[in-house]
């Protein structure tokens, strides 16, 4: 025991000394004459970090480093490279390499060819690269990349018996030439067979079949297999999805697709809180029954509470074909809304058919009956209206990223109406349209534009409730003005909403870091009873933070046509 205690001091000291020496890392210095950034980077990658080698260790490693540098040079076609090295000692020793690459080897004959069924497949492409043309400098990495690209395409499109019948890279360093020959025989293409489901699947086979994006015996494509998995996960019915579409030895060229499923908890409850300068703080709650029968019908209830708006509602949804995009939904709800000078209470009941067209446009055909009571601040009901409203809307968004796109556009069109005497108090036709666009310039500079227009045609505008009239102002309208404060006024000075809406916006965003941007914007528009009415303008500056859930926007804006100070606007969500 005494002997061990006596060793503790010297042993601890030795550890401390080792730790202090480890702080001095050896360094590598590579110099290319004439300068060649690609060759320098390749040599540094081949040799790697020198770690905590001391001067003596570097001298032992010196020849190995020269050999590695020579191999790195050959990989880029420099077979005549001259390499010299030296060691500098001291507390931080360094290894210096001087490389004179000489003339590179260049390609003389290049043959890259696909044979078999894949040669007629439009998606299976022959590798095209500037590094694989006659006269190009030899790059062995480009040769290997071409082989990998061919093999990866074969696996994607189901040419599982494919092989290289010729794969040759002949190099003549003295003559300075190299020949490449890559010939790939794809063999026959495999097919995806019938899809079978196993596990926790309390659903109709017909519903599961509508989630399969390909028919049986379709040519193999790994993207289709991935789409099957995505469809099942996006359906909301399953907690776990495992898809097996691997070729079976001796099983022929038709691959059975086996899917293992585990159903999600049939009931979930969601709670959430948020804030925007339009409606202030708000709280949301929802209850969802993800399926109530083998056909996958859904049922849910939801409520939202904020100082401006309170609502409660329930819905019943039936999946159609395809079930992810086409649905039939029935809903009913109560909503109370407090605008600037008007209070509205509305009951709705109806249904809508949502479908995705082949052109990617989303179409919604709806029919609802609604009854609304409203007053303009005098304490008694000013109006009570009932309407049976059929409608149709179209919308599409095309962009390169859903959360934070660099470019794209969004279009929305909505037409509704009612006929007096058919469960409606008067005739009206309501139409609105909105277009948004985003384009990113070199350097990350972004330009956004937005245009919105709407109008109501009716012979009795007094019967049109506030929920169908137009108001402007707020985070998504004319910034610098509070939410829905731009509106025609009645004889008592109350803002009652307008027949028409015109709003436009232009915004420029300047990147300051990868996730932060500054913004400058101008908004112009109004809600009005005449298209000759004056427009209102607002302008300001803002900051954008690209969060994991999309951009969060904070703006400071000023109304340019009315007295008042600056207003803060806060909102979040995708730009399109």
Coordinates of C-alpha atoms in Angstrom, one line a residue:
X1 CA 0.0 0.0 0.0
X2 CA 2.8 2.4 0.8
X3 CA 4.5 1.6 -2.5
X4 CA 1.4 2.6 -4.4
X5 CA 0.9 5.8 -2.6
X6 CA 4.5 6.8 -3.3
X7 CA 3.8 6.4 -7.1
X8 CA 0.8 8.8 -7.1
X9 CA 2.8 12.0 -7.3
X10 CA 5.2 11.1 -10.1
X11 CA 2.4 9.3 -12.1
X12 CA 0.2 12.4 -11.9
X13 CA 3.1 14.6 -13.0
X14 CA 3.8 12.4 -16.0
X15 CA 0.2 12.7 -17.1
X16 CA 0.3 16.4 -16.8
X17 CA 3.4 16.6 -18.8
X18 CA 1.9 14.4 -21.5
X19 CA -1.2 16.6 -21.6
X20 CA 0.9 19.8 -22.0
X21 CA 3.0 18.3 -24.8
X22 CA -0.2 17.2 -26.6
X23 CA -1.2 20.9 -27.0
X24 CA 1.6 21.4 -29.6
X25 CA 0.3 19.8 -32.8
X26 CA 2.6 19.1 -35.7
X27 CA 1.6 21.0 -38.9
X28 CA 1.8 20.2 -42.6
X29 CA 2.7 22.8 -45.2
X30 CA 2.2 21.9 -48.9
X31 CA 3.5 24.2 -51.6
X32 CA 2.8 23.6 -55.3
X33 CA 4.9 25.3 -58.0
X34 CA 3.2 26.6 -60.0
X35 CA 0.2 27.0 -57.7
X36 CA -2.5 24.4 -58.0
X37 CA -5.3 24.6 -55.5
X38 CA -6.9 21.2 -56.4
X39 CA -3.6 19.3 -56.2
X40 CA -2.8 21.0 -52.9
X41 CA -6.1 20.0 -51.4
X42 CA -5.9 16.4 -52.6
X43 CA -2.4 16.0 -51.1
X44 CA -3.5 17.4 -47.8
X45 CA -6.5 15.1 -47.8
X46 CA -4.3 12.0 -48.5
X47 CA -1.8 12.8 -45.8
X48 CA -4.4 14.0 -43.2
X49 CA -3.6 15.5 -39.8
X50 CA -0.2 15.0 -38.4
X51 CA -1.5 14.8 -34.8
X52 CA 1.0 15.2 -31.9
X53 CA 4.1 13.8 -33.7
X54 CA 7.4 15.3 -32.5
X55 CA 10.4 16.1 -34.7
X56 CA 11.7 12.5 -34.5
X57 CA 8.4 11.0 -35.4
X58 CA 8.0 13.4 -38.3
X59 CA 11.4 12.3 -39.7
X60 CA 10.3 8.7 -39.6
X61 CA 7.0 9.7 -41.3
X62 CA 8.7 11.9 -44.0
X63 CA 9.1 9.2 -46.7
X64 CA 5.6 7.9 -46.2
X65 CA 4.3 11.4 -46.6
X66 CA 6.2 11.8 -49.8
X67 CA 4.7 8.5 -51.1
X68 CA 1.2 9.6 -50.2
X69 CA 1.7 13.0 -51.9
X70 CA 2.9 11.1 -55.0
X71 CA -0.3 9.0 -55.0
X72 CA -2.4 12.0 -54.5
X73 CA -0.7 13.7 -57.5
X74 CA -1.2 10.5 -59.7
X75 CA -4.9 10.5 -58.9
X76 CA -5.2 13.9 -60.6
X77 CA -3.0 12.8 -63.6
X78 CA 0.4 14.1 -62.4
X79 CA 2.6 11.0 -62.9
X80 CA 5.9 13.0 -63.3
X81 CA 5.6 15.0 -60.0
X82 CA 8.9 15.9 -58.2
X83 CA 8.5 16.0 -54.5
X84 CA 11.0 17.4 -51.9
X85 CA 10.5 17.6 -48.2
X86 CA 12.1 19.1 -45.0
X87 CA 11.4 19.0 -41.3
X88 CA 11.4 22.1 -39.0
X89 CA 11.8 21.2 -35.4
X90 CA 10.9 23.1 -32.2
X91 CA 7.9 23.0 -29.9
X92 CA 5.5 22.8 -32.9
X93 CA 7.4 20.8 -35.5
X94 CA 6.3 21.0 -39.2
X95 CA 6.6 19.0 -42.3
X96 CA 7.1 21.0 -45.5
X97 CA 6.4 19.5 -48.9
X98 CA 7.5 21.2 -52.2
X99 CA 5.7 19.6 -55.2
X100 CA 6.5 20.4 -58.8
X101 CA 3.7 18.5 -60.7
X102 CA 5.1 18.5 -64.2
X103 CA 2.9 17.8 -67.2
X104 CA -0.3 15.9 -66.5
X105 CA -1.5 12.7 -68.3
X106 CA -4.3 13.5 -70.7
X107 CA -7.1 11.3 -72.0
X108 CA -6.7 9.9 -75.5
X109 CA -9.6 7.5 -76.1
X110 CA -12.7 7.5 -73.9
X111 CA -15.5 5.0 -74.4
X112 CA -18.4 4.9 -71.9
X113 CA -21.4 2.9 -73.1
X114 CA -24.6 1.3 -71.8
X115 CA -25.8 -1.9 -73.3
X116 CA -28.9 -4.0 -72.7
X117 CA -32.4 -2.8 -71.8
X118 CA -31.1 0.2 -69.9
X119 CA -29.8 1.7 -73.2
X120 CA -33.4 2.4 -74.2
X121 CA -34.5 3.7 -70.8
X122 CA -34.9 7.5 -70.9
X123 CA -34.0 8.0 -67.2
X124 CA -30.8 5.8 -67.4
X125 CA -28.1 8.3 -68.6
X126 CA -24.6 7.8 -69.7
X127 CA -22.2 9.8 -67.4
X128 CA -21.4 13.1 -68.9
X129 CA -18.5 15.1 -67.5
X130 CA -15.8 17.5 -68.8
X131 CA -13.3 15.2 -67.1
X132 CA -14.3 12.3 -69.4
X133 CA -13.7 13.8 -72.8
X134 CA -10.7 13.4 -75.1
X135 CA -7.9 15.8 -74.2
X136 CA -9.1 16.3 -70.6
X137 CA -6.6 15.9 -67.8
X138 CA -6.7 12.5 -66.2
X139 CA -8.8 12.4 -63.0
X140 CA -9.1 9.0 -61.5
X141 CA -11.9 10.2 -59.2
X142 CA -14.0 11.1 -62.3
X143 CA -13.5 7.6 -63.6
X144 CA -14.6 6.0 -60.3
X145 CA -17.6 8.4 -60.1
X146 CA -18.7 7.3 -63.6
X147 CA -18.7 3.7 -62.5
X148 CA -20.7 4.5 -59.3
X149 CA -23.2 6.6 -61.2
X150 CA -23.9 3.7 -63.6
X151 CA -24.2 1.2 -60.7
X152 CA -26.5 3.5 -58.7
X153 CA -28.8 4.0 -61.6
X154 CA -28.9 0.2 -62.2
X155 CA -30.0 -0.3 -58.6
X156 CA -32.5 2.5 -58.8
X157 CA -34.2 1.2 -61.9
X158 CA -34.1 -2.5 -61.1
X159 CA -31.3 -3.8 -63.4
X160 CA -30.0 -6.1 -60.7
X161 CA -28.2 -8.4 -63.0
X162 CA -26.2 -5.7 -64.6
X163 CA -22.4 -5.9 -64.8
X164 CA -19.4 -4.2 -66.4
X165 CA -18.2 -6.2 -69.4
X166 CA -15.3 -3.8 -69.8
X167 CA -13.8 -1.5 -67.2
X168 CA -10.4 -0.4 -68.2
X169 CA -8.1 2.5 -67.3
X170 CA -4.8 2.2 -69.2
X171 CA -2.2 4.8 -68.3
X172 CA 1.1 5.4 -70.2
X173 CA 2.9 7.9 -67.9
X174 CA 5.9 8.3 -70.3
X175 CA 3.8 9.1 -73.3
X176 CA 1.4 11.2 -71.2
X177 CA -1.8 9.5 -72.4
X178 CA -4.6 7.4 -70.8
X179 CA -7.4 5.4 -72.3
X180 CA -10.8 4.8 -70.6
X181 CA -13.2 2.0 -71.5
X182 CA -16.4 1.4 -69.5
X183 CA -19.0 -0.9 -71.0
X184 CA -22.0 -1.9 -68.9
X185 CA -24.5 -4.6 -69.8
X186 CA -27.6 -3.9 -67.8
X187 CA -29.4 -7.1 -68.4
X188 CA -33.2 -7.3 -68.0
X189 CA -35.2 -4.9 -65.8
X190 CA -37.0 -6.3 -62.7
X191 CA -40.6 -5.5 -61.9
X192 CA -42.5 -4.6 -58.7
X193 CA -45.0 -7.3 -57.9
X194 CA -48.2 -7.2 -55.8
X195 CA -48.0 -5.3 -52.5
X196 CA -48.9 -7.3 -49.4
X197 CA -49.6 -5.8 -46.0
X198 CA -48.9 -7.4 -42.6
X199 CA -49.0 -6.3 -39.0
X200 CA -51.5 -4.0 -37.2
X201 CA -53.7 -3.1 -40.2
X202 CA -57.4 -2.7 -39.1
X203 CA -58.1 -1.1 -42.5
X204 CA -60.0 -2.2 -45.6
X205 CA -57.6 -3.6 -48.3
X206 CA -59.2 -1.2 -50.7
X207 CA -58.0 1.8 -48.6
X208 CA -54.5 0.4 -48.4
X209 CA -54.5 -0.3 -52.1
X210 CA -55.3 3.4 -52.8
X211 CA -52.2 4.4 -51.0
X212 CA -50.0 2.3 -53.3
X213 CA -48.6 4.7 -56.1
X214 CA -47.9 2.0 -58.7
X215 CA -49.8 -1.0 -60.2
X216 CA -48.6 -4.6 -59.8
X217 CA -45.9 -5.7 -62.3
X218 CA -44.8 -2.1 -63.0
X219 CA -41.1 -1.7 -63.9
X220 CA -38.9 -1.4 -60.7
X221 CA -38.1 2.1 -59.5
X222 CA -36.7 2.7 -56.0
X223 CA -38.4 6.2 -56.1
X224 CA -41.8 4.4 -56.3
X225 CA -40.8 2.2 -53.3
X226 CA -39.9 5.3 -51.3
X227 CA -43.2 7.0 -52.4
X228 CA -45.1 4.0 -51.1
X229 CA -43.4 4.4 -47.7
X230 CA -44.0 8.2 -47.7
X231 CA -47.7 7.7 -48.6
X232 CA -48.3 5.3 -45.8
X233 CA -46.5 7.6 -43.3
X234 CA -48.3 10.7 -44.5
X235 CA -51.7 9.1 -44.3
X236 CA -51.7 9.5 -40.5
X237 CA -52.9 6.0 -39.9
X238 CA -49.6 4.4 -39.0
X239 CA -46.9 4.8 -36.3
X240 CA -44.4 2.5 -38.1
X241 CA -44.0 1.6 -41.7
X242 CA -41.4 -0.9 -43.1
X243 CA -41.3 -1.6 -46.8
X244 CA -39.2 -4.6 -48.2
X245 CA -38.8 -4.6 -52.0
X246 CA -35.5 -6.5 -52.3
X247 CA -34.9 -9.1 -55.1
X248 CA -35.2 -12.7 -53.9
X249 CA -32.6 -15.2 -55.1
X250 CA -34.3 -17.7 -57.3
X251 CA -37.5 -15.7 -57.2
X252 CA -37.6 -14.6 -60.8
X253 CA -37.6 -11.0 -62.0
X254 CA -40.9 -10.0 -60.3
X255 CA -40.1 -8.6 -56.8
X256 CA -42.9 -9.1 -54.2
X257 CA -43.4 -5.9 -52.1
X258 CA -43.9 -6.7 -48.4
X259 CA -45.1 -3.9 -46.0
X260 CA -45.1 -4.3 -42.2
X261 CA -47.4 -1.8 -40.5
X262 CA -48.2 -0.7 -36.9
X263 CA -51.2 1.5 -36.5
X264 CA -51.0 4.9 -34.7
X265 CA -52.9 5.6 -31.5
X266 CA -56.4 6.2 -32.8
X267 CA -57.0 9.3 -30.7
X268 CA -54.8 12.3 -30.1
X269 CA -55.2 15.6 -28.4
X270 CA -53.3 18.7 -29.4
X271 CA -52.7 22.0 -27.5
X272 CA -50.9 25.1 -28.7
X273 CA -50.3 28.7 -28.1
X274 CA -49.1 31.5 -30.3
X275 CA -49.0 35.2 -30.9
X276 CA -49.4 37.6 -33.9
X277 CA -49.9 41.3 -33.9
X278 CA -53.1 40.8 -36.0
X279 CA -55.0 38.8 -33.3
X280 CA -52.7 39.0 -30.3
X281 CA -52.1 35.9 -28.1
X282 CA -54.1 32.8 -29.0
X283 CA -54.6 29.3 -27.8
X284 CA -55.7 26.3 -29.8
X285 CA -56.9 22.8 -28.9
X286 CA -58.0 19.9 -31.0
X287 CA -59.1 16.3 -30.6
X288 CA -58.7 13.9 -33.5
X289 CA -59.9 10.4 -34.1
X290 CA -57.6 9.2 -36.8
X291 CA -59.9 6.4 -37.9
X292 CA -63.4 5.3 -36.8
X293 CA -63.9 2.4 -39.3
X294 CA -61.9 0.2 -41.7
X295 CA -62.5 2.7 -44.5
X296 CA -60.3 5.2 -42.7
X297 CA -63.0 7.8 -42.0
X298 CA -61.8 10.5 -39.5
X299 CA -63.5 12.7 -36.9
X300 CA -62.2 15.7 -35.1
X301 CA -63.0 18.8 -33.1
X302 CA -61.1 22.0 -32.6
X303 CA -61.3 25.4 -30.9
X304 CA -59.3 28.6 -31.0
X305 CA -59.5 31.5 -28.6
X306 CA -57.9 35.0 -29.1
X307 CA -58.9 38.6 -28.2
X308 CA -60.2 39.0 -31.8
X309 CA -61.6 35.6 -32.6
X310 CA -63.2 32.7 -30.8
X311 CA -64.5 29.6 -32.6
X312 CA -65.4 26.0 -32.0
X313 CA -66.1 23.3 -34.6
X314 CA -66.2 19.7 -35.5
X315 CA -65.6 17.8 -38.8
X316 CA -66.0 14.4 -40.4
X317 CA -63.7 13.4 -43.2
X318 CA -63.9 10.6 -45.8
X319 CA -60.8 9.7 -47.8
X320 CA -61.3 9.3 -51.6
X321 CA -58.9 8.2 -54.3
X322 CA -56.1 9.0 -53.9
X323 CA -56.7 9.4 -50.1
X324 CA -53.8 11.7 -49.4
X325 CA -55.0 14.5 -51.7
X326 CA -58.7 13.8 -52.3
X327 CA -61.2 14.0 -49.5
X328 CA -64.8 14.7 -48.7
X329 CA -65.2 16.7 -45.5
X330 CA -68.4 17.7 -43.6
X331 CA -68.1 20.4 -40.9
X332 CA -70.0 22.7 -38.6
X333 CA -68.9 25.4 -36.3
X334 CA -69.6 28.6 -34.3
X335 CA -67.4 31.7 -34.6
X336 CA -67.4 35.0 -32.8
X337 CA -65.2 37.8 -34.2
X338 CA -64.5 41.3 -32.9
X339 CA -63.2 43.6 -35.6
X340 CA -62.5 47.3 -35.2
X341 CA -66.1 48.5 -35.1
X342 CA -68.1 45.4 -35.7
X343 CA -69.0 42.3 -33.8
X344 CA -70.0 39.1 -35.7
X345 CA -71.5 35.8 -34.6
X346 CA -71.7 33.1 -37.3
X347 CA -72.9 29.5 -37.5
X348 CA -71.9 27.4 -40.5
X349 CA -72.7 23.9 -41.6
X350 CA -71.6 22.3 -44.9
X351 CA -69.3 20.1 -46.9
X352 CA -66.4 20.3 -49.3
X353 CA -64.8 18.1 -51.9
X354 CA -61.0 18.6 -52.1
X355 CA -59.0 17.1 -55.0
X356 CA -55.6 17.5 -56.6
X357 CA -55.7 17.9 -60.3
X358 CA -53.0 16.3 -62.6
X359 CA -51.5 19.8 -63.1
X360 CA -50.9 20.0 -59.3
X361 CA -53.6 22.6 -58.8
X362 CA -55.7 22.0 -55.6
X363 CA -59.4 22.3 -56.3
X364 CA -62.0 22.7 -53.5
X365 CA -65.7 22.5 -54.3
X366 CA -67.9 23.5 -51.4
X367 CA -71.5 24.0 -50.3
X368 CA -72.4 25.5 -46.9
X369 CA -75.2 27.2 -45.2
X370 CA -74.3 30.0 -42.8
X371 CA -76.2 32.4 -40.6
X372 CA -74.5 35.5 -39.2
X373 CA -75.6 38.2 -36.8
X374 CA -73.6 41.4 -36.6
X375 CA -73.7 44.9 -35.1
X376 CA -71.5 48.0 -35.5
X377 CA -70.9 49.0 -31.9
X378 CA -74.3 50.5 -31.0
X379 CA -75.3 47.5 -28.7
X380 CA -78.0 46.1 -30.9
X381 CA -78.0 43.8 -34.0
X382 CA -77.6 45.8 -37.2
X383 CA -78.1 42.8 -39.4
X384 CA -78.9 39.1 -39.6
X385 CA -78.3 37.2 -42.8
X386 CA -78.6 33.6 -44.0
X387 CA -77.1 32.2 -47.1
X388 CA -76.7 28.9 -48.9
X389 CA -73.3 29.4 -50.6
X390 CA -71.9 27.1 -53.3
X391 CA -68.2 27.8 -54.1
X392 CA -65.2 26.7 -55.9
X393 CA -61.5 27.6 -55.4
X394 CA -58.2 26.7 -57.0
X395 CA -54.7 27.0 -55.6
X396 CA -51.2 26.0 -56.5
X397 CA -47.8 26.6 -55.0
X398 CA -44.6 25.7 -56.8
X399 CA -41.3 26.3 -55.1
X400 CA -37.9 24.7 -54.5
X401 CA -38.5 24.3 -50.7
X402 CA -41.6 24.2 -48.7
X403 CA -40.4 25.9 -45.6
X404 CA -37.9 28.4 -46.9
X405 CA -37.9 28.6 -50.7
X406 CA -35.4 30.5 -52.8
X407 CA -37.8 30.9 -55.7
X408 CA -41.3 30.0 -56.6
X409 CA -44.9 31.3 -56.7
X410 CA -48.3 30.8 -55.3
X411 CA -51.7 31.4 -56.9
X412 CA -55.2 31.3 -55.3
X413 CA -58.6 31.9 -56.9
X414 CA -61.9 31.8 -55.0
X415 CA -65.5 32.2 -56.4
X416 CA -68.7 31.9 -54.2
X417 CA -72.3 33.0 -54.5
X418 CA -75.9 32.7 -53.4
X419 CA -79.3 33.0 -55.0
X420 CA -82.2 34.8 -53.2
X421 CA -85.0 32.5 -52.3
X422 CA -82.8 29.4 -52.2
X423 CA -82.1 29.5 -48.5
X424 CA -80.5 32.9 -49.0
X425 CA -81.6 36.5 -48.2
X426 CA -80.2 38.1 -51.4
X427 CA -78.2 37.4 -54.5
X428 CA -74.4 37.9 -54.4
X429 CA -71.3 36.8 -56.2
X430 CA -67.9 36.9 -54.4
X431 CA -64.6 36.6 -56.2
X432 CA -61.0 37.0 -55.0
X433 CA -57.5 36.2 -56.3
X434 CA -54.0 36.4 -54.8
X435 CA -50.6 35.9 -56.4
X436 CA -47.2 35.7 -54.6
X437 CA -43.8 35.4 -56.1
X438 CA -40.3 35.0 -54.8
X439 CA -37.0 35.2 -56.6
X440 CA -33.4 34.9 -55.2
X441 CA -30.6 36.9 -56.9
X442 CA -26.9 36.0 -56.7
X443 CA -25.5 36.5 -53.3
X444 CA -28.8 35.5 -51.5
X445 CA -30.6 38.8 -52.2
X446 CA -34.3 38.1 -52.3
X447 CA -37.2 39.9 -54.0
X448 CA -40.8 39.2 -53.0
X449 CA -44.1 40.4 -54.5
X450 CA -47.7 40.0 -53.6
X451 CA -50.9 41.1 -55.3
X452 CA -54.4 40.6 -53.9
X453 CA -57.8 41.6 -55.4
X454 CA -61.4 40.9 -54.7
X455 CA -65.0 42.1 -55.3
X456 CA -68.6 41.5 -54.4
X457 CA -71.5 41.9 -56.9
X458 CA -74.9 42.3 -55.2
X459 CA -78.1 44.4 -55.3
X460 CA -78.3 44.6 -51.5
X461 CA -74.9 45.2 -50.0
X462 CA -76.5 45.9 -46.6
X463 CA -77.4 42.2 -46.3
X464 CA -73.8 41.1 -46.9
X465 CA -72.3 40.1 -43.5
X466 CA -68.9 41.3 -42.3
X467 CA -67.3 37.9 -42.9
X468 CA -67.9 38.3 -46.6
X469 CA -66.9 42.0 -46.9
X470 CA -63.3 43.2 -47.4
X471 CA -61.0 44.8 -44.9
X472 CA -57.3 45.7 -45.3
X473 CA -54.4 46.3 -42.9
X474 CA -52.3 44.0 -40.8
X475 CA -49.4 41.6 -41.0
X476 CA -50.5 40.0 -44.3
X477 CA -52.0 43.1 -45.9
X478 CA -50.9 46.8 -45.7
X479 CA -48.3 46.9 -42.9
X480 CA -48.2 50.2 -41.0
X481 CA -52.0 49.9 -40.3
X482 CA -53.6 47.8 -37.6
X483 CA -55.5 44.6 -38.5
X484 CA -58.5 45.3 -40.7
X485 CA -58.6 49.0 -40.0
X486 CA -58.7 50.0 -43.7
X487 CA -62.3 50.0 -44.6
X488 CA -65.2 52.3 -45.8
X489 CA -67.1 53.9 -42.9
X490 CA -70.9 54.4 -42.4
X491 CA -72.6 57.6 -41.4
X492 CA -71.6 57.1 -37.7
X493 CA -67.9 56.7 -38.6
X494 CA -67.9 52.9 -38.1
X495 CA -65.7 50.7 -40.3
X496 CA -68.1 48.4 -42.0
X497 CA -66.1 46.7 -44.7
X498 CA -66.0 47.3 -48.5
X499 CA -67.2 45.9 -51.8
X500 CA -63.7 45.7 -53.3
X501 CA -60.1 45.0 -52.2
X502 CA -56.8 45.9 -53.9
X503 CA -53.5 45.3 -52.1
X504 CA -50.0 45.1 -53.5
X505 CA -46.6 44.6 -51.7
X506 CA -42.9 44.6 -52.7
X507 CA -40.2 43.4 -50.4
X508 CA -36.4 43.1 -50.7
X509 CA -34.4 40.9 -48.3
X510 CA -30.7 41.2 -47.7
X511 CA -28.8 38.2 -46.1
X512 CA -26.6 39.0 -43.1
X513 CA -25.9 35.3 -42.1
X514 CA -27.2 32.0 -43.3
X515 CA -30.3 32.2 -41.0
X516 CA -30.8 35.9 -40.7
X517 CA -32.0 38.5 -43.2
X518 CA -32.8 42.2 -43.2
X519 CA -35.9 43.4 -45.1
X520 CA -37.2 46.6 -46.6
X521 CA -40.8 46.7 -47.9
X522 CA -43.6 48.9 -49.3
X523 CA -47.3 47.9 -49.2
X524 CA -50.1 49.7 -50.9
X525 CA -53.9 49.0 -51.0
X526 CA -57.3 49.5 -49.5
X527 CA -60.7 48.0 -49.0
X528 CA -63.3 50.3 -50.6
X529 CA -66.8 50.7 -52.1
X530 CA -65.4 52.3 -55.3
X531 CA -62.4 51.4 -57.4
X532 CA -61.7 55.2 -57.6
X533 CA -61.1 55.4 -53.8
X534 CA -57.7 56.5 -52.5
X535 CA -55.0 53.9 -51.9
X536 CA -53.1 53.7 -48.6
X537 CA -49.4 53.1 -48.3
X538 CA -47.1 51.7 -45.6
X539 CA -43.4 51.1 -45.6
X540 CA -40.8 49.9 -43.2
X541 CA -37.9 47.6 -42.2
X542 CA -37.8 44.2 -40.8
X543 CA -35.7 41.2 -39.8
X544 CA -36.2 37.6 -40.7
X545 CA -35.0 34.5 -38.8
X546 CA -35.2 31.2 -40.7
X547 CA -36.3 28.9 -37.9
X548 CA -36.8 25.1 -38.2
X549 CA -40.6 25.7 -38.7
X550 CA -40.1 28.4 -41.3
X551 CA -39.2 32.1 -41.4
X552 CA -40.2 34.3 -38.4
X553 CA -40.8 37.9 -39.3
X554 CA -40.6 41.1 -37.2
X555 CA -41.4 44.3 -39.0
X556 CA -41.4 48.0 -38.0
X557 CA -43.8 49.8 -40.4
X558 CA -45.2 53.3 -40.7
X559 CA -48.5 54.4 -42.4
X560 CA -47.6 57.0 -45.0
X561 CA -51.0 58.4 -45.7
X562 CA -52.5 58.8 -42.2
X563 CA -51.1 60.3 -39.0
X564 CA -49.7 58.0 -36.4
X565 CA -46.5 56.5 -35.2
X566 CA -44.8 53.2 -36.1
X567 CA -46.4 49.8 -35.7
X568 CA -44.8 46.5 -35.0
X569 CA -45.9 43.5 -37.0
X570 CA -45.0 39.9 -36.0
X571 CA -45.8 36.8 -38.1
X572 CA -44.3 33.4 -39.0
X573 CA -44.6 30.8 -41.7
X574 CA -43.4 30.2 -45.3
X575 CA -43.1 33.1 -47.7
X576 CA -45.3 31.4 -50.3

